[in-house]
Coordinates of C-alpha atoms in Angstrom, one line a residue:
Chain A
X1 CA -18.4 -7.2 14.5
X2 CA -15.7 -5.3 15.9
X3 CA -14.9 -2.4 13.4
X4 CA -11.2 -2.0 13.2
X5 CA -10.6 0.0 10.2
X6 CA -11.0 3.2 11.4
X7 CA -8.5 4.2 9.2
X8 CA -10.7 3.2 6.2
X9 CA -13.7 5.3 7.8
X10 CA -15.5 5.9 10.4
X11 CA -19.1 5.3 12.3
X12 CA -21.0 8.8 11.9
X13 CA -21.7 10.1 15.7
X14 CA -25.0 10.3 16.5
X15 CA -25.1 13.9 17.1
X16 CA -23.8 14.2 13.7
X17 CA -26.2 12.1 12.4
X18 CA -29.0 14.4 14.1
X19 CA -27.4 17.5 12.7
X20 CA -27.6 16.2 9.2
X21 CA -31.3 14.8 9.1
X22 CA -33.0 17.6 11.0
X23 CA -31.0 19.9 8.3
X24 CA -31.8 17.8 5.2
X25 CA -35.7 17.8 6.6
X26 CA -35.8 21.7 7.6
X27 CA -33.1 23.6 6.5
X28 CA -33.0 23.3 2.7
X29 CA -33.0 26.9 1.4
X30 CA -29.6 27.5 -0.7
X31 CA -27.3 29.4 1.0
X32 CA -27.1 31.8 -2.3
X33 CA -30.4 32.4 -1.7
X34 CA -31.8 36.1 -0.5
X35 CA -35.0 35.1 1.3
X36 CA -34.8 34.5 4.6
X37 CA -35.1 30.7 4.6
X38 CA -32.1 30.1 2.2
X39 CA -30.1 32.8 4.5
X40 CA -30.9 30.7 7.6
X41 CA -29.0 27.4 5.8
X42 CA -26.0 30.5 4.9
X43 CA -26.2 31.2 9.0
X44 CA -25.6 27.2 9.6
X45 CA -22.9 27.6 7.0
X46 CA -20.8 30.4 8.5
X47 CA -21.8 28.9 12.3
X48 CA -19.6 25.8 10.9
X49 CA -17.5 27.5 9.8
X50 CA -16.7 29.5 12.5
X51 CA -16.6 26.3 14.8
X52 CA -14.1 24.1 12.4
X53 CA -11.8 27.5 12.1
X54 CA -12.0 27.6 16.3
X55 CA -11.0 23.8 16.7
X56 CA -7.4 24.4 14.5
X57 CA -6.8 28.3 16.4
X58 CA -7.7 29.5 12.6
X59 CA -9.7 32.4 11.0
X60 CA -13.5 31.7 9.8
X61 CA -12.0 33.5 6.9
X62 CA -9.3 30.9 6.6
X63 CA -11.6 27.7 6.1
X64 CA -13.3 26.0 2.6
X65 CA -14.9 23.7 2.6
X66 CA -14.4 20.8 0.3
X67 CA -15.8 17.2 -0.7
X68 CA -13.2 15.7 1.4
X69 CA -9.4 15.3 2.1
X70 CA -8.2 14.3 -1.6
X71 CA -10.0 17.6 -3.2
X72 CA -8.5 19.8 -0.6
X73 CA -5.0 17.7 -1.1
X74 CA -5.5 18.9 -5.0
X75 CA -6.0 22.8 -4.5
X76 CA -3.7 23.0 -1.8
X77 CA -0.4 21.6 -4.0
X78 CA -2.3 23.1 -7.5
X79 CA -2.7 26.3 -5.8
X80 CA 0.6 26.5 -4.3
X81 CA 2.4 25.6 -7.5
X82 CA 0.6 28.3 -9.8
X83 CA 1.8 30.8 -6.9
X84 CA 5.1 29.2 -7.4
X85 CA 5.3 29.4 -11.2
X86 CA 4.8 32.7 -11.3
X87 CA 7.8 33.8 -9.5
X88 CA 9.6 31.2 -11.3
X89 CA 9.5 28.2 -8.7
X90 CA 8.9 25.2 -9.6
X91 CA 10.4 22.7 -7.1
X92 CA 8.0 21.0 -4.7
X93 CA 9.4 18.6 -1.3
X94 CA 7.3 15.9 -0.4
X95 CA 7.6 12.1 0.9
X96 CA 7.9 9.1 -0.9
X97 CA 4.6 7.9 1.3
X98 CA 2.0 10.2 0.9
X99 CA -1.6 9.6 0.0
X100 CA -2.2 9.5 -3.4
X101 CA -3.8 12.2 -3.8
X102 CA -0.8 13.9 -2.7
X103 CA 1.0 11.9 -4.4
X104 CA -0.9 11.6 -8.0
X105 CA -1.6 15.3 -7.7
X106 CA 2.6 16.0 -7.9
X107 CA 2.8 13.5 -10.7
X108 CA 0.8 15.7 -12.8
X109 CA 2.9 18.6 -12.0
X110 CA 6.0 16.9 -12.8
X111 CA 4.9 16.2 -16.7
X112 CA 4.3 20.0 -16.6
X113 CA 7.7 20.7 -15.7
X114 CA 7.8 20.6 -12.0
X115 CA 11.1 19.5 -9.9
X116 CA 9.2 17.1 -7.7
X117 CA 11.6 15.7 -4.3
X118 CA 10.2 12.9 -2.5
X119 CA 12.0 12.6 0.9
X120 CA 12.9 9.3 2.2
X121 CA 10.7 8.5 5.2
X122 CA 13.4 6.1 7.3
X123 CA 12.7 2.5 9.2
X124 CA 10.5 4.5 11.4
X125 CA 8.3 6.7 9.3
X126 CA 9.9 10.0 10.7
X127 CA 11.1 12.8 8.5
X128 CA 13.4 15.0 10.4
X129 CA 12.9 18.7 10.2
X130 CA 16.3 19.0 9.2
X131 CA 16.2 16.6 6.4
X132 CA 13.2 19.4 4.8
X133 CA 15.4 22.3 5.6
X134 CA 18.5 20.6 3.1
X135 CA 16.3 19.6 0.6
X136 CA 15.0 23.3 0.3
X137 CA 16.1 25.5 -2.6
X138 CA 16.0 28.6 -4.4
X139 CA 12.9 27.2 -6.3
X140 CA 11.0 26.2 -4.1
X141 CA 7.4 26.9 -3.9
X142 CA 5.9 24.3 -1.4
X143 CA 6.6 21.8 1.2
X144 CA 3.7 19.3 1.6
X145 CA 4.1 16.8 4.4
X146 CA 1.4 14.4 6.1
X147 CA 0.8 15.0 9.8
X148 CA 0.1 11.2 10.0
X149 CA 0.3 8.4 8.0
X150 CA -2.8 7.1 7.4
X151 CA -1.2 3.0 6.8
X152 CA 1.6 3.2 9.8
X153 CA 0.2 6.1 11.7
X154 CA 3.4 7.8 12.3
X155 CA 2.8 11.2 13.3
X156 CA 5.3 13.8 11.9
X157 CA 7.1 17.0 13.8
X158 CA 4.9 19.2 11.8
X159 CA 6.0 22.5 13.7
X160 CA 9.2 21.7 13.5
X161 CA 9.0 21.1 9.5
X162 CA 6.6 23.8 9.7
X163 CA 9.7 26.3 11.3
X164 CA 11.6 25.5 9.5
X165 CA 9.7 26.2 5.8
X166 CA 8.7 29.5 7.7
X167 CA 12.0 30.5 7.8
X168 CA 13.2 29.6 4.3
X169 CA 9.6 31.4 3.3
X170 CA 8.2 28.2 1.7
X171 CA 4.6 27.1 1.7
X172 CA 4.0 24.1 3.8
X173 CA 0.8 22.3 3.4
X174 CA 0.3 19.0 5.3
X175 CA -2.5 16.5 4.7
X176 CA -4.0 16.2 8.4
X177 CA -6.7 13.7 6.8
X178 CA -5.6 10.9 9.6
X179 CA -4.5 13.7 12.2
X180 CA -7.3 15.8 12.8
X181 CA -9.6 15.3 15.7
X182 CA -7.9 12.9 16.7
X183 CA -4.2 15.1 17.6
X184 CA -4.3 18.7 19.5
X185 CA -3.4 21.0 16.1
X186 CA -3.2 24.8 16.6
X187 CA -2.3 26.3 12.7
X188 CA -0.3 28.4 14.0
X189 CA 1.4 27.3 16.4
X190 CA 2.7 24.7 14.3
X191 CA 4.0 27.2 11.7
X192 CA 1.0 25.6 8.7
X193 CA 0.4 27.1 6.2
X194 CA -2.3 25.0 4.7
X195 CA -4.0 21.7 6.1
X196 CA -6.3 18.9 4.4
X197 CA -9.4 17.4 6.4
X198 CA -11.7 15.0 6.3
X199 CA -15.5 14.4 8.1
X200 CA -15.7 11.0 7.9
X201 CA -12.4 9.9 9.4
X202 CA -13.9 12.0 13.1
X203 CA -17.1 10.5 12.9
X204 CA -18.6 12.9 10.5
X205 CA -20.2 12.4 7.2
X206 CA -18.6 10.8 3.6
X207 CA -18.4 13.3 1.2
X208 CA -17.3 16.4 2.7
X209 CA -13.8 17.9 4.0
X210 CA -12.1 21.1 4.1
X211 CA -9.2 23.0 3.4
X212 CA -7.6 25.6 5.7
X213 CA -5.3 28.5 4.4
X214 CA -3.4 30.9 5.6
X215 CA -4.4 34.3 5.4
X216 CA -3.0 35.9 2.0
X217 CA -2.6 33.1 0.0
X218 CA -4.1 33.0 -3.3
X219 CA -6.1 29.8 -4.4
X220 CA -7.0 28.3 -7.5
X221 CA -10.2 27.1 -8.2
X222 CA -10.2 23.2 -9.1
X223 CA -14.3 23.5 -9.8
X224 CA -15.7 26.7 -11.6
X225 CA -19.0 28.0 -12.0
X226 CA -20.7 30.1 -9.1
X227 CA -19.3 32.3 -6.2
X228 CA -19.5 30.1 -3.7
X229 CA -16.9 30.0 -1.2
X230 CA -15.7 33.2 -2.1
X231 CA -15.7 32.1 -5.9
X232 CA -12.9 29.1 -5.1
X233 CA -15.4 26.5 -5.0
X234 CA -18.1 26.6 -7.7
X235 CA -21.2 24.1 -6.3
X236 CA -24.2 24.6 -4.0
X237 CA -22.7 24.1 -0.4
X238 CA -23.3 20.9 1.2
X239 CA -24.6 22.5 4.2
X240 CA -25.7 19.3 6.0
X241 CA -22.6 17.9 6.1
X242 CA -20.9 20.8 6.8
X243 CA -22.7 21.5 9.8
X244 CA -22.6 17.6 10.4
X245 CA -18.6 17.7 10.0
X246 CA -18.6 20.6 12.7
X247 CA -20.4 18.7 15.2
X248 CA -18.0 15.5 14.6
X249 CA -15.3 17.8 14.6
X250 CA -16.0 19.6 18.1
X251 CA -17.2 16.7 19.9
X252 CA -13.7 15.1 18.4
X253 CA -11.3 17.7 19.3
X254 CA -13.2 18.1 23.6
X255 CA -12.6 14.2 23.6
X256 CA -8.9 13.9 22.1
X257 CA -7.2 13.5 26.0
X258 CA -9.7 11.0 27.2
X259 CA -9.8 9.3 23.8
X260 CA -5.8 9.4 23.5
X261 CA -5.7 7.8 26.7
X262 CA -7.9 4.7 25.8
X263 CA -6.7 3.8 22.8
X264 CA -2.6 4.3 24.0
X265 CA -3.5 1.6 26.6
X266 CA -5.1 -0.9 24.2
X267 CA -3.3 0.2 20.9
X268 CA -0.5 -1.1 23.3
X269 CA -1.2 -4.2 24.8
X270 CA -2.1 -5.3 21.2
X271 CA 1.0 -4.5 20.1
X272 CA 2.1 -6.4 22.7
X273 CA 0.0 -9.1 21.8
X274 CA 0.6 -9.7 18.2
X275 CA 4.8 -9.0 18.8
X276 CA 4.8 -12.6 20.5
X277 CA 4.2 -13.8 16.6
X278 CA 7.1 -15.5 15.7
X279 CA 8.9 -13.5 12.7
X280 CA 6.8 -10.5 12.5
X281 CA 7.2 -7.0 13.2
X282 CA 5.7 -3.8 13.9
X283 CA 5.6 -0.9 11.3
X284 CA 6.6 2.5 11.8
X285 CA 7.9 4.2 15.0
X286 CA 6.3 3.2 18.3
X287 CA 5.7 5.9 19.8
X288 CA 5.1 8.8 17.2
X289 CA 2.3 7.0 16.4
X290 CA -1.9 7.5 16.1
X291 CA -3.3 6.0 19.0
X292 CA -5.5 3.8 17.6
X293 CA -2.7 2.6 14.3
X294 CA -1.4 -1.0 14.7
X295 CA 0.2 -2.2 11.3
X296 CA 2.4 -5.5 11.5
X297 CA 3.9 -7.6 8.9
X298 CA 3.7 -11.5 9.2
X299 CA 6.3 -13.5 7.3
X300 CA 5.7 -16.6 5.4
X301 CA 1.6 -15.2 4.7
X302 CA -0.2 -12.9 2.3
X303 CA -2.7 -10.3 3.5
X304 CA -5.9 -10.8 1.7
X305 CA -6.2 -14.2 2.7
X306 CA -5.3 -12.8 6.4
X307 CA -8.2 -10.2 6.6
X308 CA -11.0 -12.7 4.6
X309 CA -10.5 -15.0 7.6
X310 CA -10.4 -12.1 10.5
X311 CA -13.7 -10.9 8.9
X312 CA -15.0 -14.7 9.2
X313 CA -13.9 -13.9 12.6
X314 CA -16.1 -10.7 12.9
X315 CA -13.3 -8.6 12.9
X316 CA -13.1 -5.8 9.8
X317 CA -9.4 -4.6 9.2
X318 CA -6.8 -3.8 6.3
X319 CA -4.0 -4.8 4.7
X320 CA -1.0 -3.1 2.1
X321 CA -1.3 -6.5 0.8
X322 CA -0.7 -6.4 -3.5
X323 CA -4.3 -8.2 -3.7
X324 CA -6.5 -6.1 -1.7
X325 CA -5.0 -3.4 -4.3
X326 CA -5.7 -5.5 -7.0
X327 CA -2.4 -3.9 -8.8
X328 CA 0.6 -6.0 -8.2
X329 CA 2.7 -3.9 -5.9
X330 CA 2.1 -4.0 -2.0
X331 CA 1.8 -0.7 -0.3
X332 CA 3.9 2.1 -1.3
X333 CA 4.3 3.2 2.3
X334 CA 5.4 -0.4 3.5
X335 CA 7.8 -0.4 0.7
X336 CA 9.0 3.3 1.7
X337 CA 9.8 2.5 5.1
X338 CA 12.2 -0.4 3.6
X339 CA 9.5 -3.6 3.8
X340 CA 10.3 -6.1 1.1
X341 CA 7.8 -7.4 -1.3
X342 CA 7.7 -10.5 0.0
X343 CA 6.9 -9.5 3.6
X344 CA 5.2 -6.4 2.5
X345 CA 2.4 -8.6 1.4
X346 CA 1.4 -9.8 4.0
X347 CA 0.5 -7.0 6.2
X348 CA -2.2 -6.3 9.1
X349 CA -3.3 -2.5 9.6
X350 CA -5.7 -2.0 12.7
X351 CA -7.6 0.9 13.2
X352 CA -9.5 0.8 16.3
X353 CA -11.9 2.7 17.3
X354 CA -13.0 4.8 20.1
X355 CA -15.4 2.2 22.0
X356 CA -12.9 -0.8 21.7
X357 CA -12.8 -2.7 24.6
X358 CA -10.3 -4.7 26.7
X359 CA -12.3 -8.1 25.7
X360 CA -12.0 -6.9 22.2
X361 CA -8.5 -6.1 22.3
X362 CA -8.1 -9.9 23.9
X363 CA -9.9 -11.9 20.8
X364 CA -8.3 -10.2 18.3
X365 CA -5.1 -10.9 19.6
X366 CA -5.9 -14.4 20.1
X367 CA -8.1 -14.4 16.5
X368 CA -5.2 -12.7 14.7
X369 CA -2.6 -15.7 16.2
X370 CA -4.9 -18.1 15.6
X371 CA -5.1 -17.0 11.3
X372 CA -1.5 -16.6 11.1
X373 CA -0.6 -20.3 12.2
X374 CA -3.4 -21.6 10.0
X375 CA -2.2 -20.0 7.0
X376 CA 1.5 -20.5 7.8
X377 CA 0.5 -24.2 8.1
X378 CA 0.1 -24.1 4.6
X379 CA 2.4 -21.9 2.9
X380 CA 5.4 -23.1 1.2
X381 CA 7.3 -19.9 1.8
X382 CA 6.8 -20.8 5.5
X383 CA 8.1 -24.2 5.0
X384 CA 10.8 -23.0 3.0
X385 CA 12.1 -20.7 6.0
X386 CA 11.5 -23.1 8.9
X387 CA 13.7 -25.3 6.8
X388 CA 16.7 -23.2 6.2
X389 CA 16.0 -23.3 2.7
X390 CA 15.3 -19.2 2.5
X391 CA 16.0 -16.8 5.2
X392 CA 14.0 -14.6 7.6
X393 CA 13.3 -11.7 6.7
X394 CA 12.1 -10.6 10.0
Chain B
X1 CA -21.9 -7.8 -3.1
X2 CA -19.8 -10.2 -2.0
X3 CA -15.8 -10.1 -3.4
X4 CA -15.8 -13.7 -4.1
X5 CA -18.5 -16.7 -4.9
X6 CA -19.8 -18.3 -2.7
X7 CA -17.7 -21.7 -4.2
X8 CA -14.5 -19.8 -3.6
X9 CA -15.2 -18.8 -0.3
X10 CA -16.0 -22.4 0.4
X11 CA -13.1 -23.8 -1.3
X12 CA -11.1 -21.1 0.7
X13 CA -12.2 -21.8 3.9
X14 CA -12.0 -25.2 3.8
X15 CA -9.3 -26.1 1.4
X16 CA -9.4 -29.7 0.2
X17 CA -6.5 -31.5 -0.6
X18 CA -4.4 -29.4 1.7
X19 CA -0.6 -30.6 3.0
X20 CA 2.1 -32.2 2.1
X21 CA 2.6 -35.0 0.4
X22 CA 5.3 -37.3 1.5
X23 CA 5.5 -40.1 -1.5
X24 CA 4.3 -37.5 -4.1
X25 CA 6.6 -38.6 -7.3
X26 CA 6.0 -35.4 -8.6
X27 CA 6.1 -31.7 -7.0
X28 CA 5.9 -28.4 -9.0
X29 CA 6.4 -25.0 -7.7
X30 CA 5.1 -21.8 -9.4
X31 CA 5.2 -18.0 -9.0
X32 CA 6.8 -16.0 -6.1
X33 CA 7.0 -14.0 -3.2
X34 CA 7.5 -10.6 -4.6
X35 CA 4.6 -11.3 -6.7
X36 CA 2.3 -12.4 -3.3
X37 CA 1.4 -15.9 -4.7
X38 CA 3.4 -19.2 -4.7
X39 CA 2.1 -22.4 -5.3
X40 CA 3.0 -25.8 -4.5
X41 CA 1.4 -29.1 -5.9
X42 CA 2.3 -32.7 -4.9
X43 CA 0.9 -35.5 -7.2
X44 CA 1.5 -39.0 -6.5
X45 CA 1.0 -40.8 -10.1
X46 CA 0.3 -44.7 -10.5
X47 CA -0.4 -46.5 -13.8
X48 CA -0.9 -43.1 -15.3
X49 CA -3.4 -41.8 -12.8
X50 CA -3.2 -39.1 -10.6
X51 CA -4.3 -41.1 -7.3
X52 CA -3.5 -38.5 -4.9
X53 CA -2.9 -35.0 -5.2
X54 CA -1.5 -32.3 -2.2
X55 CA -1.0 -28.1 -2.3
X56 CA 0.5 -25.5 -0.1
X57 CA -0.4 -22.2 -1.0
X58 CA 1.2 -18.6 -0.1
X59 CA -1.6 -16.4 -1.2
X60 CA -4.8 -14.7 -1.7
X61 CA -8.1 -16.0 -0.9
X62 CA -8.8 -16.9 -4.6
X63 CA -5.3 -18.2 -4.8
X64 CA -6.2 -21.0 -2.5
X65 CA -9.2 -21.5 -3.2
X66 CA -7.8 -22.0 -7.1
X67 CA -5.8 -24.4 -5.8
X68 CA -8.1 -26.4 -3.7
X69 CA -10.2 -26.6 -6.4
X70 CA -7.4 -27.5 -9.1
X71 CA -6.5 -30.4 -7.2
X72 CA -10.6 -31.4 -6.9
X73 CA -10.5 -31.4 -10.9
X74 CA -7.4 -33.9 -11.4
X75 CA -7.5 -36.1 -8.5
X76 CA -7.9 -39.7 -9.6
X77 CA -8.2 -38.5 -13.5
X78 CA -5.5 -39.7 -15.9
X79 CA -2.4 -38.0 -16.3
X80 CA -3.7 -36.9 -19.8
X81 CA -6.8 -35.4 -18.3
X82 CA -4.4 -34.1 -15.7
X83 CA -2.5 -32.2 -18.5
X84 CA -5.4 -30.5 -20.4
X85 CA -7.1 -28.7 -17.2
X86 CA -7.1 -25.3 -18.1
X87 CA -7.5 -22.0 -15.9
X88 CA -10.9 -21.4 -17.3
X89 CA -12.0 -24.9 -16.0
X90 CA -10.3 -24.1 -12.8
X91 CA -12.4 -20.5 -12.5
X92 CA -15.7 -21.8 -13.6
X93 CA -15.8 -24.4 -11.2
X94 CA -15.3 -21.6 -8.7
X95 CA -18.3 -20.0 -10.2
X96 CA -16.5 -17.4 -11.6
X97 CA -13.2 -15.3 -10.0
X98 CA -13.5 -11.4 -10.3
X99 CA -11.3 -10.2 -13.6
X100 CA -8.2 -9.0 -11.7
X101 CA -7.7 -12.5 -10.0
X102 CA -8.2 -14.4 -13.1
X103 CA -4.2 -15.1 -12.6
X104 CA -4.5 -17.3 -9.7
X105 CA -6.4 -19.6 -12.3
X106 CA -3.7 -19.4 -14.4
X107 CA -1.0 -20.2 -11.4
X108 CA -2.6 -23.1 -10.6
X109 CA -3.0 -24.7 -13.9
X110 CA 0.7 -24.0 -14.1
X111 CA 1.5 -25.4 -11.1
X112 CA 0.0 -28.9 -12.2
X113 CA 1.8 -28.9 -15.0
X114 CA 5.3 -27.8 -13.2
X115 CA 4.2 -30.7 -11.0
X116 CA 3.7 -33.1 -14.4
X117 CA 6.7 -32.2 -15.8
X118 CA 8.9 -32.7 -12.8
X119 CA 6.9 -36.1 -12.8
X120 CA 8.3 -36.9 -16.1
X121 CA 11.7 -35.7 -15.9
X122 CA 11.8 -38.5 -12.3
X123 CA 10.1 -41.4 -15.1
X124 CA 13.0 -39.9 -18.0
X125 CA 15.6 -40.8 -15.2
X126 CA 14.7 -43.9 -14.2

């Protein structure tokens, strides 16, 4: 199989995987505990950490941990907004393609009387710092904006958004989930004030993420009930996976340059590849992209059907397809960048991974030509176009 | 577990009944784009029987496989047989379709009868 939905999630490293079972075998104490063998698991803790704070140029002080990228999405903007509130802001800038745990989270806030403004995100999946800075006001408490996209993989000018919230002294959180380890990100030099991550998109484990912030803010707790992490996360720490996320998360950030450079070359020629389909087109910018994103649209075929026979094909990908949602709308991110229903549907995200080959990159060109003629031999929408009857889209 | 049957993956992967048909004397067209599913059903009816049947599907993988297997259930059956196949006939014979994809059941039994009806409006003419 060659797994290209890295996106989705990704293989656990193998020195991950050791850090995890020789801690789940040996190093069970709790953390809380005041014997030496529960302190040793609290020395693993803080040793993480310590590393996770080192790979973002942040403080130890300024890291906690979470069960993954959505949780940390949630006490970021909850926290933010309750520091808002109290000084009477209650405005909050986003963009209209968010995760949705962004996304749902700032829903909620708006039926309790937040201002919510969800920036448009252009052709090319860019926001421009300068489009942030207009949209500020008086009111507002927080800027949240995702370093990349985790459908399109367009990566954002975070320091410039980040500068520019600095100055107008608004919080800016960004949801790194796609970013991290896989982008050089230093906290401060980018002007963040908060930043989302998950494990198991750098080849650490499912179930565990953290949440940096800046010195002096105040957060609110989403869990209660102990005094762990300082008393902002109730809940015996998962100190495997922590440590197992530190280990992903080094061995991710020491290999970004040789793993940018790989994946540019093949994330490329794919590109390349897949642009000689007739009527089709790439989403999101270019170049400001993750190295290993590819997300095209195909006219005239739906997604579902696409990615059913790529995986007959041994090939395990993702589509904004409406029926791999099972709601009716495609993608809110194809849709945001100004993709039709009708060609939103059918959609082709590739996430590759770090050990993709050249061969690889080869057959799934040829497999992913090969599907969309077949399936455009029998659509009627297809027909329709070829015919004059309806125009192209793309 | 797999998402679909084993019948719908079958009737996906190699759908019968698959084309265009050029003499069909009666073609019906359901759903649409923005929706992700259209369907497209050619009969050719003689002496009130459906003696060939064709689809084109834009879709899902249990959207074509609903309508590969629609066209399975009326092929050579009288018209009035035609008429009565319901989605639920069309799903069980596909073992089963999860609950959210029930609908591409329902487009295809639709599209037979779009295709019937155009059928009879052409006979009405005549």
């Amino acid at each position: 199989m060659i797994y290209a939905d890295n996106a989705a999630t990704t293989a656990m490293s193998e020195a991950a995987i050791n850090t995890m079972t020789s801690l789940i075998r040996d190093t069970y104490g709790n953390p809380s505990s005041l014997y030496e063998f529960g302190q040793k698991a609290k020395e693993v803790l803080e040793q993480a950490r310590e590393d996770i704070a080192k790979t973002i140029g942040a403080d130890p002080k300024e890291i906690l941990f979470t069960s993954g990228g959505s949780e940390a999405d949630n006490q970021a903007i909850i926290s933010a907004a309750k520091l808002g509130e109290k000084n009477g802001k209650k405005h909050i800038i986003s963009s209209k393609f968010e995760h949705h745990a962004v996304l749902h989270t700032l829903n909620k806030l708006a039926k309790e009387g937040f201002k919510i403004t969800l920036l448009d995100v252009h052709e090319n999946g860019i926001i421009k710092p300068e489009e942030v800075a207009a949209a500020i006001r008086e009111d507002t408490a927080l800027v949240t904006i995702m370093y990349a996209n985790n459908e399109i993989g367009t990566i954002q000018d975070i320091k410039g958004i980040g500068a520019v919230c600095r100055e107008k002294g608004v919080l800016f959180h960004t949801d790194a989930v796609q970013a991290i380890g896989h982008l050089h990100i230093d906290v401060n030099e980018e002007n963040i004030d908060m930043l989302s991550a998950s494990a198991h998109k750098f080849h650490g484990p499912k179930g565990v993420g953290f949440l940096y912030f800046k010195k002096g803010i105040r957060l609110t707790n989403l869990i209660e009930g102990g005094a762990q992490e300082k008393g902002k996360r109730a809940g015996t720490e998962n100190v495997p996976g922590i440590a197992a996320m530190a280990t992903a998360l080094n061995d991710a950030v020491n290999n970004i340059d040789k793993n940018t450079e790989h994946l540019t070359k093949i994330r490329n020629k794919i590109i390349a590849g897949l642009k000689e389909i007739p009527h089709s087109a790439l989403n999101g910018d270019e170049n400001s992209r993750l190295p290993s994103n590819i997300n095209f649209c195909f006219e005239g075929i739906e997604g579902e059907s696409l990615l059913l026979l790529l995986d007959d094909k041994g090939i395990a990908a993702s589509s904004g397809s409406a029926c791999t949602s099972g709601s009716l709308d495609p993608s809110h991110v194809l849709l945001a960048i100004g993709r039709v229903h009708d060609v939103a549907h059918g959609s082709l995200r590739l996430s590759i991974g770090e050990d993709i080959t050249d061969e690889e990159a080869d057959y799934i060109i040829k497999s992913v030509k090969e599907v969309v003629e077949y399936l455009r031999g029998f659509s009627p929408v297809w027909r329709d176009l070829v015919a004059g009857k309806t125009q192209f889209i793309l | 577990m797999a998402l679909y049957s084993e019948k719908v993956m079958d009737h996906f992967r190699n759908p019968r009944n698959v084309g265009v048909l050029e003499d069909a004397n009666g073609v019906g067209t359901v759903g649409n784009a923005k929706c992700g599913d259209i369907m497209k059903m050619y009969l050719k009816i003689e002496d009130d029987i459906v003696k060939d049947v064709k689809f084109e599907t834009f879709g899902c993988g249990s959207a074509i496989a609903s309508s590969s297997m629609a066209t399975e259930l009326i092929k050579g059956k009288p018209v009035e047989e035609a008429r009565q196949l319901t989605n639920k006939a069309v799903a069980e014979a596909l073992d089963g379709l999860p609950d959210y994809k029930m609908h591409c059941s329902v487009l295809a039994q639709e599209a037979i009868e779009a295709a019937l009806k155009d059928y009879e409006s052409r006979q009405e003419e005549k």
